[in-house]
Tab-separated table of C-alpha atoms and ligand atoms in Angstrom:
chain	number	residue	atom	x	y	z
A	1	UNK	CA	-88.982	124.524	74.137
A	2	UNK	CA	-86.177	122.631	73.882
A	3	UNK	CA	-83.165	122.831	76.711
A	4	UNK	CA	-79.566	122.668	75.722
A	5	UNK	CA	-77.111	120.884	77.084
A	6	UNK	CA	-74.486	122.802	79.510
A	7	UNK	CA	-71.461	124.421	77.382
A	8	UNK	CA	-68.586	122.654	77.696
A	9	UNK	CA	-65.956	124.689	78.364
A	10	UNK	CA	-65.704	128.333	79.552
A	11	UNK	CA	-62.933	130.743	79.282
A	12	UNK	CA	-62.697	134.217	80.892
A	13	UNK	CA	-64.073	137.532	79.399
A	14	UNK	CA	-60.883	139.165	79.445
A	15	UNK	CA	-59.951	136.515	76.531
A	16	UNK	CA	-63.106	137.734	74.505
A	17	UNK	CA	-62.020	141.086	74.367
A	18	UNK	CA	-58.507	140.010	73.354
A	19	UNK	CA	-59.803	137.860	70.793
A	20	UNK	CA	-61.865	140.544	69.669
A	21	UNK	CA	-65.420	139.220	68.745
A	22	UNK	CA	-66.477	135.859	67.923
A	23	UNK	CA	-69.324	134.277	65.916
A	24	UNK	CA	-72.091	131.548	66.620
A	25	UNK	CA	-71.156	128.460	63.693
A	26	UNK	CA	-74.041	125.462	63.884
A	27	UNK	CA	-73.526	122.891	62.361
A	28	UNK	CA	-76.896	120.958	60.848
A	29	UNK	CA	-76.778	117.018	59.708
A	30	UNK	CA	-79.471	114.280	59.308
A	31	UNK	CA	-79.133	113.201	63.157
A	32	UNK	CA	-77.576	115.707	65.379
A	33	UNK	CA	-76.564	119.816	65.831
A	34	UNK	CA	-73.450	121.083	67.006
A	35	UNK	CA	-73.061	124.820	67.451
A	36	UNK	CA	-70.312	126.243	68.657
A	37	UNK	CA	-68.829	129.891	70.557
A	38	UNK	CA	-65.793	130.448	68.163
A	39	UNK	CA	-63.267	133.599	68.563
A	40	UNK	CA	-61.571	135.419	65.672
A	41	UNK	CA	-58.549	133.594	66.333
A	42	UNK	CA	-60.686	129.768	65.475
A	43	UNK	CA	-60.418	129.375	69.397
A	44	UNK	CA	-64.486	127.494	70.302
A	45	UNK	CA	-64.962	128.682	73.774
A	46	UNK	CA	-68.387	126.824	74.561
A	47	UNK	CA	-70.006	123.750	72.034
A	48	UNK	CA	-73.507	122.697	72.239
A	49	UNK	CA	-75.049	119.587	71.132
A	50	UNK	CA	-78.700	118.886	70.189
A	51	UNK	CA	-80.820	115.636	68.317
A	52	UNK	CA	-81.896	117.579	64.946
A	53	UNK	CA	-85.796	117.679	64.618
A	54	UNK	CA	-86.942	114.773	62.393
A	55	UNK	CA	-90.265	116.067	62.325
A	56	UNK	CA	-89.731	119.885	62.288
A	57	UNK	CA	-86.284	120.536	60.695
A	58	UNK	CA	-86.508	124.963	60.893
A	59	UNK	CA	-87.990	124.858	64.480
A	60	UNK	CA	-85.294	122.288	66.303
A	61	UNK	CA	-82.522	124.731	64.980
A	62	UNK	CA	-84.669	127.864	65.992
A	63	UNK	CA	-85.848	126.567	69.485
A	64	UNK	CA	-81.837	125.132	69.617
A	65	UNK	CA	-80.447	128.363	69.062
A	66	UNK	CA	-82.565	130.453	70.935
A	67	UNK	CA	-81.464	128.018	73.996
A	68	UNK	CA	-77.812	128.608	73.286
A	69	UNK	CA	-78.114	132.215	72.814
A	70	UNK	CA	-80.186	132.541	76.387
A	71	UNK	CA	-76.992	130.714	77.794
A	72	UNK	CA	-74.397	133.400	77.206
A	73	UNK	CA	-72.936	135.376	79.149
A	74	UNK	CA	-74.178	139.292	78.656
A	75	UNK	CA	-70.164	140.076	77.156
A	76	UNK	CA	-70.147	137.383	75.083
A	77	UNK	CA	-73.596	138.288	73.551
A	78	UNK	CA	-71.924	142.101	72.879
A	79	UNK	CA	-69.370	140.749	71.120
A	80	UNK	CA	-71.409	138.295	68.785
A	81	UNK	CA	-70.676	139.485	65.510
A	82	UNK	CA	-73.254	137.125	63.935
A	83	UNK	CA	-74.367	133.352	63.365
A	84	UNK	CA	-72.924	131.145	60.840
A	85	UNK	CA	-74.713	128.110	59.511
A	86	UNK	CA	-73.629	124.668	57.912
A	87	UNK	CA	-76.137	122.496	56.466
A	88	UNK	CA	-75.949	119.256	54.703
A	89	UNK	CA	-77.734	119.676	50.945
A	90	UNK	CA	-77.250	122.235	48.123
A	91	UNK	CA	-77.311	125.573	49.586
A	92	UNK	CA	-77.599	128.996	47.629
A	93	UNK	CA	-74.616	130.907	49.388
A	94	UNK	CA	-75.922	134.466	48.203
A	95	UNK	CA	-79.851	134.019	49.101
A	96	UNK	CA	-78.843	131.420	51.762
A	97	UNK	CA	-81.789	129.285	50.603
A	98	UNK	CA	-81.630	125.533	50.915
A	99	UNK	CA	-82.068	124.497	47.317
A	100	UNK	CA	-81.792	121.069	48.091
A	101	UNK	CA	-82.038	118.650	51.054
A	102	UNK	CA	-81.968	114.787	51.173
A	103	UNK	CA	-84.990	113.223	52.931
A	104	UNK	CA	-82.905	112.877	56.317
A	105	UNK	CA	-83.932	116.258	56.937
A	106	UNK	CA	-87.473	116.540	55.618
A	107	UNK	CA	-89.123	119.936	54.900
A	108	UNK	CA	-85.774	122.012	54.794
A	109	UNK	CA	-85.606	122.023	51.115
A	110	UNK	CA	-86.985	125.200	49.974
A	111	UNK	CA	-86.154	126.659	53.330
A	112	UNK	CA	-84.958	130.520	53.007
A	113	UNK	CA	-82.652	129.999	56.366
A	114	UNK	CA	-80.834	133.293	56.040
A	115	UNK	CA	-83.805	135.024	56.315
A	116	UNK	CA	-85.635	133.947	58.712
A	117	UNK	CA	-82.421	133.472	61.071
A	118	UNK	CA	-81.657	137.397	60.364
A	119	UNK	CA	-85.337	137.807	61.024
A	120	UNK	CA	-85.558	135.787	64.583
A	121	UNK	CA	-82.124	136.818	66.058
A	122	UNK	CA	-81.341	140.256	64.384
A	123	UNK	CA	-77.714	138.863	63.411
A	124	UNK	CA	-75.644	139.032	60.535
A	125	UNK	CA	-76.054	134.935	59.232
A	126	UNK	CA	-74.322	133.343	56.346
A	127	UNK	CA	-75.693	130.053	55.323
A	128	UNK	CA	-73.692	127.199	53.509
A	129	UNK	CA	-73.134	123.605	52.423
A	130	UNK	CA	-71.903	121.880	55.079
A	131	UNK	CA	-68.749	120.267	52.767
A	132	UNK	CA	-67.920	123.925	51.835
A	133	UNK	CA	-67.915	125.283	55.194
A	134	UNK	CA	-65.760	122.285	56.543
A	135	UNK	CA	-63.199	122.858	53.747
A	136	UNK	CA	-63.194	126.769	54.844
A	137	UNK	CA	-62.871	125.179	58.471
A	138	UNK	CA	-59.621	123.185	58.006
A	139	UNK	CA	-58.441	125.888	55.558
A	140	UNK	CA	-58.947	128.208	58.250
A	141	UNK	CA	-57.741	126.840	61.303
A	142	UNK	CA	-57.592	122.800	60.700
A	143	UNK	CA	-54.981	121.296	58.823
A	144	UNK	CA	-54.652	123.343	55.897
A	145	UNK	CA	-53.372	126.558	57.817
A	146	UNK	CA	-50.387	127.063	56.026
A	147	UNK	CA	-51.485	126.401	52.194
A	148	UNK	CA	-53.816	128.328	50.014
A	149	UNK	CA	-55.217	125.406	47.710
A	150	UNK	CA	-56.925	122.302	49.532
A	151	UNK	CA	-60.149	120.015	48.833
A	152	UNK	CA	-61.861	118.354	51.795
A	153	UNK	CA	-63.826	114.916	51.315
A	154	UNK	CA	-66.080	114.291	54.416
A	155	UNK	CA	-66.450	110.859	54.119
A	156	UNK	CA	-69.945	109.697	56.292
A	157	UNK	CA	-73.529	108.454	55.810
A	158	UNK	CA	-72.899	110.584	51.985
A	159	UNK	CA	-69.704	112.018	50.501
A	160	UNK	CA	-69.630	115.519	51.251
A	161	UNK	CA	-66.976	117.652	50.024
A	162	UNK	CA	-65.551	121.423	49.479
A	163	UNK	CA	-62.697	123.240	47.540
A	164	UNK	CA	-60.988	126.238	48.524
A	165	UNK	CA	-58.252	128.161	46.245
A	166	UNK	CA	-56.133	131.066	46.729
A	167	UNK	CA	-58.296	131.423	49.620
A	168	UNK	CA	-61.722	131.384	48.241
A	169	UNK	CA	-63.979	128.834	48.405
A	170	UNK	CA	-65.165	127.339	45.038
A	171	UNK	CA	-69.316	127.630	45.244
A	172	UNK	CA	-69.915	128.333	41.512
A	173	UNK	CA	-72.812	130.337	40.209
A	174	UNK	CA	-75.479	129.416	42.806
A	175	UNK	CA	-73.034	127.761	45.391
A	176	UNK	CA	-73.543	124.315	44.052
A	177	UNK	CA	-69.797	124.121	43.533
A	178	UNK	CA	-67.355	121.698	45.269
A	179	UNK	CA	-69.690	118.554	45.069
A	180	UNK	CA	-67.027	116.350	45.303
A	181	UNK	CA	-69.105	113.072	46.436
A	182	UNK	CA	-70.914	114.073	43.027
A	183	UNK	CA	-68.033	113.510	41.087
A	184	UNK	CA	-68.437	110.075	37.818
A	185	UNK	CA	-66.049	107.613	38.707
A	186	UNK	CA	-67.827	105.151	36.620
A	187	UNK	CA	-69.941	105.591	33.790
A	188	UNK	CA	-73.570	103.563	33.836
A	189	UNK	CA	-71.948	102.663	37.823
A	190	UNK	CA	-74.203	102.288	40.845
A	191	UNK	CA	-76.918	104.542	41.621
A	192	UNK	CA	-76.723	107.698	43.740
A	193	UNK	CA	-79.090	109.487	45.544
A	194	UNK	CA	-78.698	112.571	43.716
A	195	UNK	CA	-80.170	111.027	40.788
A	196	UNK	CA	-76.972	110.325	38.780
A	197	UNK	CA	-75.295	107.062	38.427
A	198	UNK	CA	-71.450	106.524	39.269
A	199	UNK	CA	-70.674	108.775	41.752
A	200	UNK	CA	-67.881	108.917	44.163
A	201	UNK	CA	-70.759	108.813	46.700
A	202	UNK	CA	-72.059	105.443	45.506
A	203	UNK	CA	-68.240	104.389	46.438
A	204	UNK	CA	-66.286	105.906	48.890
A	205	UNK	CA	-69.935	106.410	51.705
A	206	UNK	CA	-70.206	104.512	55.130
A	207	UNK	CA	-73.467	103.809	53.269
A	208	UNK	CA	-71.898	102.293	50.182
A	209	UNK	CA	-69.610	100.292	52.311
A	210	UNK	CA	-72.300	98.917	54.417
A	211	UNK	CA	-74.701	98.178	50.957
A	212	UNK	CA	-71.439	96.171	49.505
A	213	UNK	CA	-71.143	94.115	53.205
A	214	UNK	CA	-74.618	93.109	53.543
A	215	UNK	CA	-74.366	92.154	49.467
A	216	UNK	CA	-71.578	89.535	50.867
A	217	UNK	CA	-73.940	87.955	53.248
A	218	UNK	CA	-71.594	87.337	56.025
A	219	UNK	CA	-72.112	89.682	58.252
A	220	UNK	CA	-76.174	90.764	59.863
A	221	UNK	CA	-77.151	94.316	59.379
A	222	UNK	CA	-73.575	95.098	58.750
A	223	UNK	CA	-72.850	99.055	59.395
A	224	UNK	CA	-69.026	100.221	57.857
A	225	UNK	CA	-67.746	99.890	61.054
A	226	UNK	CA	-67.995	96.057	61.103
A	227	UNK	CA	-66.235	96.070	58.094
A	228	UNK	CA	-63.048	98.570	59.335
A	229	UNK	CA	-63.230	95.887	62.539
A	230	UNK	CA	-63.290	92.693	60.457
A	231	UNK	CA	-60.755	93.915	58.401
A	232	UNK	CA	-58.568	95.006	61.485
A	233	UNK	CA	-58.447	91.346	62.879
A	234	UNK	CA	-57.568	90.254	59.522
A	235	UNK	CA	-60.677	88.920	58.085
A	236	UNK	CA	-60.126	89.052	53.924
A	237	UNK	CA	-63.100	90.159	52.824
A	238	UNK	CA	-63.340	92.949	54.473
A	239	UNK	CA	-59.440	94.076	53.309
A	240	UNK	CA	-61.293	93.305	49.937
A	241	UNK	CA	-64.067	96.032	50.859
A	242	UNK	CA	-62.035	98.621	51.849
A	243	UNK	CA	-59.674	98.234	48.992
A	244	UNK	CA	-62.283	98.553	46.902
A	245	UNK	CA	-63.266	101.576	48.923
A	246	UNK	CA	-60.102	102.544	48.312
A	247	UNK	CA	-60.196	102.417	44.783
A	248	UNK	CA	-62.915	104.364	43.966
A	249	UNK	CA	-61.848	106.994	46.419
A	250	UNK	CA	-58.700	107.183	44.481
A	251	UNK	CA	-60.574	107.645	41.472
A	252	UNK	CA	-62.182	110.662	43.174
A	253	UNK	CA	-59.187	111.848	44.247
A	254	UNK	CA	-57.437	111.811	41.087
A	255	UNK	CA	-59.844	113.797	39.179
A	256	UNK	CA	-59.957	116.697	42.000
A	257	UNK	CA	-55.602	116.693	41.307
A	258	UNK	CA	-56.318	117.084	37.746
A	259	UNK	CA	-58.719	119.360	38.015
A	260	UNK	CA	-57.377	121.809	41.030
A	261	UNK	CA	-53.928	120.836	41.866
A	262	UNK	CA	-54.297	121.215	45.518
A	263	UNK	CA	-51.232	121.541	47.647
A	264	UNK	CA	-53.816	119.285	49.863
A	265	UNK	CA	-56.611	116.877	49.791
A	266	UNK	CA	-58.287	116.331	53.752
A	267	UNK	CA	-60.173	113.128	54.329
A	268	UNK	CA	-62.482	114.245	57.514
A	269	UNK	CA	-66.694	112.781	58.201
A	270	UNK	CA	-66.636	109.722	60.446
A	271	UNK	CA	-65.225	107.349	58.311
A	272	UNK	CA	-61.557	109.246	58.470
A	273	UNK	CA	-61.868	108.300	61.951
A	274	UNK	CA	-60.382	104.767	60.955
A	275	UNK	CA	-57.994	106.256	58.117
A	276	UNK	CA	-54.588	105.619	59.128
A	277	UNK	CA	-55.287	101.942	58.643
A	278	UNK	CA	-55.997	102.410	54.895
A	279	UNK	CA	-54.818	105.939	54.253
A	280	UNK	CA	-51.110	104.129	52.881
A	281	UNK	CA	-52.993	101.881	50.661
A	282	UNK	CA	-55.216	104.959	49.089
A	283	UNK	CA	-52.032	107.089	48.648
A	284	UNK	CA	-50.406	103.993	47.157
A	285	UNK	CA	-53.481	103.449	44.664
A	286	UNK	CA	-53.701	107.082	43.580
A	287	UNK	CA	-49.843	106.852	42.733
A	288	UNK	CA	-50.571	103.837	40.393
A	289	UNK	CA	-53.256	105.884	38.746
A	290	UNK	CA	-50.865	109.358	38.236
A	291	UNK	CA	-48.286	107.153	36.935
A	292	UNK	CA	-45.678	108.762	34.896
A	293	UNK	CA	-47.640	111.969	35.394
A	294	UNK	CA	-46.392	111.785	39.132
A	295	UNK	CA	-43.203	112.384	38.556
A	296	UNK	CA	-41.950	115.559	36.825
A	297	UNK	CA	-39.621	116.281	33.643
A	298	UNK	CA	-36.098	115.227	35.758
A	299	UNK	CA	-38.126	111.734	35.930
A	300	UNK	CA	-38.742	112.235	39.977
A	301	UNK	CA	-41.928	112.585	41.938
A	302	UNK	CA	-43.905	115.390	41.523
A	303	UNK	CA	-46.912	114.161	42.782
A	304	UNK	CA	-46.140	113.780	47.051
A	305	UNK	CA	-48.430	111.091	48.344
A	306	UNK	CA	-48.298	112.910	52.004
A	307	UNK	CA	-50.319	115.459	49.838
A	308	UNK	CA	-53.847	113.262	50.841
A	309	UNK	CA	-54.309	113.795	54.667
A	310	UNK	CA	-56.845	113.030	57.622
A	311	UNK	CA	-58.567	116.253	58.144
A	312	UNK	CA	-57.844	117.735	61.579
A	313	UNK	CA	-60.679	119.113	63.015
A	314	UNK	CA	-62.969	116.446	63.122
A	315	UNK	CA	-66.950	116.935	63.628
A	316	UNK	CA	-66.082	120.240	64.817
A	317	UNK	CA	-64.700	121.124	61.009
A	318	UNK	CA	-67.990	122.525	59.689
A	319	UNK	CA	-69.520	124.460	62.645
A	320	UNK	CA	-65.751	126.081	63.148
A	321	UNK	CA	-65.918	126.694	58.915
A	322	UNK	CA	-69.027	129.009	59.350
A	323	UNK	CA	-68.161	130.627	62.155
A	324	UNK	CA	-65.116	131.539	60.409
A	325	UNK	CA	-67.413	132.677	57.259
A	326	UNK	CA	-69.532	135.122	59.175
A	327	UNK	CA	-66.127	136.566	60.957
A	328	UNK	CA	-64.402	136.947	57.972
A	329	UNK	CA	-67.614	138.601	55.761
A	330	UNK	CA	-69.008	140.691	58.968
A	331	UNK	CA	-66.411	140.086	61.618
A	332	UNK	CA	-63.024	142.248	62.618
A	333	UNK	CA	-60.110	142.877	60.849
A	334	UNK	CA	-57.522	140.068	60.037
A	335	UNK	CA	-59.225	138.408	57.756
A	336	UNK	CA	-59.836	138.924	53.973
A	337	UNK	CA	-63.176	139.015	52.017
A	338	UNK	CA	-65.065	136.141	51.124
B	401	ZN	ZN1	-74.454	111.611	43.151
């Protein structure tokens, strides 16, 4: 079996009781796991961090959690309301099936998670796309505390992305809802993994940015991050890059105004890491594209370009977003359905 690291931090009991249960969240990607201890009030009391499984997807998170449950203390396993899961690919929120997975994590598609979880650990478990459960995250306790309508892009390896309004999250019939790094920004554009052609993805990845550097020849093996360097000591193609990045990210962004009229739009996944060097130009470009529609009938803005934002919660967003799913579905009182 597995061993997990050592949790991080450790608070008190007394504060569990206060905070008055708490719920596992695990986060799932194509390299690593993060699950963390998280209290009713969004507080994470202990993190955990583990290589995911390449070669057994179901059994590195089984054998992973299993490890982190052992390591609790006997309080804070009474007042485990349940486990809360985020998973990159297409996830059925009511069956808590993965419908979908990329090859990263080979094997999971298909894989009924919910039920086996519930099965294993005898705990409540909500399952759901990792872009959804980030958005719930930041919506939660992350930036977007204090406003009812947001859309989160995690910008990474792919384009992840979620939606919540008045509260909800937007999963659709089946919980494919929220795609955001799905969204056409050109028609007959550059292939996506999903199978379409245009997407936001194909623009606006760490993947796409690295696939557009190496097509430039300068740099070997370029990853995104020699681009956001190159650019940072002023070398011009890279500016050209990321403006382009820029562009089509705008383009993204534009369509989820139109379409949801958030009071917020969070940039979070790795690449926001190096946002507040372009973040002015993106606002700037998605102002060009509102154009008269950014202003409002007395001829001033309406449109606030401090409405896009880096997301606040970092790599922590999507773990913390289904912990907060299983606490607000199973958990204490505070919180409203979802
Ligand atoms: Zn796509």
């Amino acid at each position: 079996m597995s061993k997990a690291t050592a949790p991080l931090t450790v608070i008190f009991p007394e504060r569990l009781i206060e905070c008055g249960g708490y719920a596992l969240g695990i986060d799932v990607g194509g390299t690593k796991m993060l699950a963390g201890l998280v209290t009713s009030d969004g507080d994470v009391l202990h993190t955990w961090r583990q290589e995911t499984s390449r070669k057994d997807v179901l059994n590195g998170i089984l054998n992973f959690l299993d490890d982190v449950l052992a390591s609790l203390e006997p309080l804070e396993k009474e007042m485990l309301v349940g486990i809360g899961v985020s998973t990159a690919g297409r996830v059925n929120w009511h069956s808590g099936v993965v419908e979908y997975a990329t090859p990263n994590l080979p094997g999971w598609s298909g894989t009924h998670v919910k039920e086996i979880l519930i099965r294993s650990f005898r705990l409540p478990v909500c399952v759901d796309n990792d872009g959804n459960a980030a958005a719930y995250g930041e919506y939660w306790c992350g930036s977007g505390q204090s406003v009812p309508n947001l859309a989160v892009l995690t910008l990474g390896t792919g384009v992840g992305g979620g939606i919540v309004l008045g509260g909800q999250v937007i999963r659709g019939s089946r919980g494919g809802g929220g795609e955001l790094g799905h969204l056409v920004i050109e028609k007959d554009g550059r292939p996506c993994n999903c199978g379409q052609r245009g997407c936001l993805e194909a623009y606006a990845s760490g993947t796409a940015l690295a696939a557009r550097a190496k097509e430039c020849g300068i740099w070997e093996n370029p990853t995104s991050y020699t681009v956001f360097e190159a650019a940072e000591k002023g070398h011009q193609i890279a500016q050209r890059l990321i403006e382009e990045l820029c562009e089509g990210l705008a383009l993204g962004i534009l369509n989820i105004i139109n379409f949801t009229d958030p009071d917020l739009i969070l940039l979070g996944g790795g690449l926001s890491s190096t946002g507040e060097s372009w973040l002015p130009l993106l606002r700037q470009k998605v102002g060009e594209h509102l154009g008269e529609k950014s202003k409002n009938l007395e001829g001033k803005k309406f449109w606030n370009p401090e409405t896009v934002q880096l997301a606040q919660l970092g790599e922590q967003a999507g773990m913390i977003g289904a912990a907060g799913e299983v606490l607000a579905r199973f958990g204490f009182s505070g919180f409203q359905n979802i």
